[in-house]
Amino acid sequence: MSNKDFIGETLGAPVEERLAGTLAATAVCAWQGARIFRAHNVRETRHAVDMVAAIQGDIRPARVIRGLA
C-alpha cells in the first residue's frame, strides 16, 4: 500500500508526503495479521512492523537498557 492514492486522498498529501500515512496503514494491517507488505521506504516500514510485533509481545526489543522488556 506504499504511497497509494487512498493515502494521498485521505491526507490531502502528494506522493512525497505520504510516508506517515503509509506507516500508519501498514501498522494497522500488521496489527490485524498481515505478514507481507509492499514498501518503498523499507527501513521505516520494517521499524513500524517490528514495533507492532513488540507491542503484541511477538518479539523482544533489539536492545534492553532500562529493563522495560
Tab-separated table of N, CA and C in Angstrom:
chain	number	residue	atom	x	y	z
A	1	MET	N	0.808	-1.190	0.000
A	1	MET	CA	0.000	0.000	0.000
A	1	MET	C	0.858	1.263	0.000
A	2	SER	N	2.142	1.089	-0.122
A	2	SER	CA	3.093	2.188	-0.019
A	2	SER	C	2.752	3.345	-0.959
A	3	ASN	N	2.454	4.473	-0.376
A	3	ASN	CA	2.194	5.735	-1.097
A	3	ASN	C	0.987	5.684	-2.029
A	4	LYS	N	0.071	4.777	-1.796
A	4	LYS	CA	-1.073	4.623	-2.691
A	4	LYS	C	-1.982	5.850	-2.666
A	5	ASP	N	-2.804	5.958	-3.711
A	5	ASP	CA	-3.703	7.102	-3.859
A	5	ASP	C	-4.622	7.302	-2.660
A	6	PHE	N	-5.133	6.197	-2.067
A	6	PHE	CA	-6.069	6.375	-0.957
A	6	PHE	C	-5.406	7.084	0.221
A	7	ILE	N	-4.107	6.926	0.381
A	7	ILE	CA	-3.391	7.627	1.452
A	7	ILE	C	-3.312	9.111	1.115
A	8	GLY	N	-2.950	9.415	-0.111
A	8	GLY	CA	-2.897	10.804	-0.541
A	8	GLY	C	-4.246	11.484	-0.475
A	9	GLU	N	-5.289	10.767	-0.899
A	9	GLU	CA	-6.638	11.335	-0.871
A	9	GLU	C	-7.117	11.551	0.563
A	10	THR	N	-6.817	10.618	1.436
A	10	THR	CA	-7.225	10.739	2.836
A	10	THR	C	-6.533	11.911	3.511
A	11	LEU	N	-5.232	12.043	3.279
A	11	LEU	CA	-4.442	13.078	3.951
A	11	LEU	C	-4.328	14.374	3.157
A	12	GLY	N	-4.754	14.344	1.916
A	12	GLY	CA	-4.559	15.519	1.064
A	12	GLY	C	-3.082	15.776	0.829
A	13	ALA	N	-2.329	14.686	0.631
A	13	ALA	CA	-0.876	14.785	0.546
A	13	ALA	C	-0.356	14.281	-0.793
A	14	PRO	N	0.641	14.979	-1.355
A	14	PRO	CA	1.289	14.472	-2.562
A	14	PRO	C	2.146	13.253	-2.215
A	15	VAL	N	2.597	12.537	-3.222
A	15	VAL	CA	3.352	11.292	-3.021
A	15	VAL	C	4.500	11.469	-2.038
A	16	GLU	N	5.255	12.536	-2.164
A	16	GLU	CA	6.442	12.718	-1.323
A	16	GLU	C	6.110	13.022	0.146
A	17	GLU	N	4.833	13.186	0.468
A	17	GLU	CA	4.430	13.469	1.851
A	17	GLU	C	3.504	12.391	2.420
A	18	ARG	N	3.588	11.173	1.916
A	18	ARG	CA	2.676	10.104	2.322
A	18	ARG	C	3.293	9.069	3.263
A	19	LEU	N	4.528	9.253	3.683
A	19	LEU	CA	5.190	8.241	4.498
A	19	LEU	C	4.441	7.981	5.806
A	20	ALA	N	4.059	9.014	6.531
A	20	ALA	CA	3.372	8.817	7.816
A	20	ALA	C	2.067	8.052	7.616
A	21	GLY	N	1.319	8.396	6.603
A	21	GLY	CA	0.074	7.695	6.322
A	21	GLY	C	0.307	6.251	5.917
A	22	THR	N	1.335	6.026	5.115
A	22	THR	CA	1.686	4.673	4.705
A	22	THR	C	2.061	3.834	5.919
A	23	LEU	N	2.869	4.400	6.829
A	23	LEU	CA	3.286	3.652	8.015
A	23	LEU	C	2.121	3.388	8.952
A	24	ALA	N	1.211	4.339	9.071
A	24	ALA	CA	0.030	4.127	9.908
A	24	ALA	C	-0.828	2.990	9.347
A	25	ALA	N	-1.073	3.009	8.051
A	25	ALA	CA	-1.864	1.957	7.428
A	25	ALA	C	-1.156	0.604	7.531
A	26	THR	N	0.148	0.601	7.365
A	26	THR	CA	0.932	-0.625	7.493
A	26	THR	C	0.829	-1.177	8.909
A	27	ALA	N	0.925	-0.309	9.911
A	27	ALA	CA	0.834	-0.748	11.305
A	27	ALA	C	-0.530	-1.369	11.604
A	28	VAL	N	-1.591	-0.759	11.096
A	28	VAL	CA	-2.929	-1.325	11.304
A	28	VAL	C	-3.018	-2.698	10.657
A	29	CYS	N	-2.510	-2.834	9.446
A	29	CYS	CA	-2.549	-4.129	8.758
A	29	CYS	C	-1.714	-5.170	9.506
A	30	ALA	N	-0.551	-4.765	10.001
A	30	ALA	CA	0.286	-5.688	10.772
A	30	ALA	C	-0.446	-6.125	12.038
A	31	TRP	N	-1.085	-5.189	12.710
A	31	TRP	CA	-1.839	-5.494	13.928
A	31	TRP	C	-2.942	-6.521	13.637
A	32	GLN	N	-3.537	-6.411	12.451
A	32	GLN	CA	-4.628	-7.311	12.070
A	32	GLN	C	-4.128	-8.643	11.497
A	33	GLY	N	-2.814	-8.802	11.380
A	33	GLY	CA	-2.269	-10.089	10.976
A	33	GLY	C	-1.599	-10.170	9.628
A	34	ALA	N	-1.566	-9.093	8.868
A	34	ALA	CA	-0.881	-9.126	7.570
A	34	ALA	C	0.603	-9.422	7.781
A	35	ARG	N	1.192	-10.172	6.890
A	35	ARG	CA	2.600	-10.546	7.014
A	35	ARG	C	3.426	-10.200	5.789
A	36	ILE	N	2.792	-9.700	4.736
A	36	ILE	CA	3.507	-9.299	3.522
A	36	ILE	C	3.154	-7.848	3.245
A	37	PHE	N	4.179	-7.033	3.018
A	37	PHE	CA	3.976	-5.599	2.828
A	37	PHE	C	4.754	-5.111	1.619
A	38	ARG	N	4.145	-4.233	0.850
A	38	ARG	CA	4.813	-3.554	-0.259
A	38	ARG	C	5.352	-2.251	0.306
A	39	ALA	N	6.627	-1.989	0.077
A	39	ALA	CA	7.216	-0.802	0.702
A	39	ALA	C	8.248	-0.131	-0.191
A	40	HIS	N	8.159	1.187	-0.274
A	40	HIS	CA	9.214	1.986	-0.893
A	40	HIS	C	10.252	2.347	0.162
A	41	ASN	N	9.795	2.638	1.349
A	41	ASN	CA	10.666	3.020	2.464
A	41	ASN	C	10.826	1.785	3.361
A	42	VAL	N	11.725	0.907	2.960
A	42	VAL	CA	11.841	-0.403	3.597
A	42	VAL	C	12.236	-0.291	5.063
A	43	ARG	N	13.242	0.484	5.390
A	43	ARG	CA	13.711	0.600	6.776
A	43	ARG	C	12.595	1.107	7.689
A	44	GLU	N	11.904	2.151	7.269
A	44	GLU	CA	10.838	2.718	8.085
A	44	GLU	C	9.681	1.734	8.248
A	45	THR	N	9.359	1.025	7.171
A	45	THR	CA	8.290	0.028	7.225
A	45	THR	C	8.667	-1.116	8.150
A	46	ARG	N	9.904	-1.581	8.057
A	46	ARG	CA	10.379	-2.661	8.940
A	46	ARG	C	10.276	-2.237	10.400
A	47	HIS	N	10.665	-0.997	10.692
A	47	HIS	CA	10.570	-0.491	12.061
A	47	HIS	C	9.120	-0.476	12.544
A	48	ALA	N	8.212	-0.022	11.700
A	48	ALA	CA	6.798	0.026	12.075
A	48	ALA	C	6.263	-1.377	12.353
A	49	VAL	N	6.582	-2.329	11.482
A	49	VAL	CA	6.112	-3.700	11.652
A	49	VAL	C	6.742	-4.329	12.896
A	50	ASP	N	8.021	-4.057	13.137
A	50	ASP	CA	8.681	-4.579	14.333
A	50	ASP	C	8.084	-3.990	15.609
A	51	MET	N	7.719	-2.722	15.587
A	51	MET	CA	7.090	-2.113	16.764
A	51	MET	C	5.762	-2.775	17.065
A	52	VAL	N	4.974	-3.037	16.037
A	52	VAL	CA	3.697	-3.731	16.241
A	52	VAL	C	3.951	-5.099	16.861
A	53	ALA	N	4.915	-5.838	16.318
A	53	ALA	CA	5.227	-7.169	16.840
A	53	ALA	C	5.682	-7.093	18.296
A	54	ALA	N	6.469	-6.087	18.639
A	54	ALA	CA	6.936	-5.931	20.023
A	54	ALA	C	5.781	-5.574	20.952
A	55	ILE	N	4.916	-4.689	20.522
A	55	ILE	CA	3.759	-4.306	21.338
A	55	ILE	C	2.858	-5.515	21.573
A	56	GLN	N	2.709	-6.352	20.564
A	56	GLN	CA	1.883	-7.549	20.684
A	56	GLN	C	2.584	-8.661	21.477
A	57	GLY	N	3.857	-8.478	21.765
A	57	GLY	CA	4.603	-9.472	22.521
A	57	GLY	C	5.184	-10.595	21.686
A	58	ASP	N	5.207	-10.426	20.378
A	58	ASP	CA	5.721	-11.456	19.487
A	58	ASP	C	7.235	-11.446	19.355
A	59	ILE	N	7.855	-10.291	19.571
A	59	ILE	CA	9.321	-10.195	19.549
A	59	ILE	C	9.771	-9.370	20.746
A	60	ARG	N	11.004	-9.582	21.139
A	60	ARG	CA	11.599	-8.790	22.229
A	60	ARG	C	12.320	-7.584	21.618
A	61	PRO	N	12.525	-6.553	22.409
A	61	PRO	CA	13.297	-5.414	21.920
A	61	PRO	C	14.687	-5.854	21.444
A	62	ALA	N	15.218	-5.164	20.459
A	62	ALA	CA	16.536	-5.485	19.939
A	62	ALA	C	17.597	-5.266	21.024
A	63	ARG	N	17.333	-4.336	21.933
A	63	ARG	CA	18.289	-3.994	22.979
A	63	ARG	C	17.500	-3.507	24.184
A	64	VAL	N	17.804	-4.011	25.366
A	64	VAL	CA	17.131	-3.592	26.586
A	64	VAL	C	18.109	-2.809	27.447
A	65	ILE	N	17.786	-1.555	27.740
A	65	ILE	CA	18.662	-0.701	28.516
A	65	ILE	C	18.101	-0.483	29.920
A	66	ARG	N	16.805	-0.253	30.016
A	66	ARG	CA	16.200	0.109	31.297
A	66	ARG	C	15.360	-1.014	31.896
A	67	GLY	N	15.499	-2.198	31.371
A	67	GLY	CA	14.766	-3.332	31.914
A	67	GLY	C	13.269	-3.241	31.694
A	68	LEU	N	12.857	-2.584	30.625
A	68	LEU	CA	11.433	-2.393	30.352
A	68	LEU	C	10.816	-3.549	29.586
A	69	ALA	N	11.605	-4.504	29.184
A	69	ALA	CA	11.086	-5.627	28.384
A	69	ALA	C	10.403	-6.655	29.261
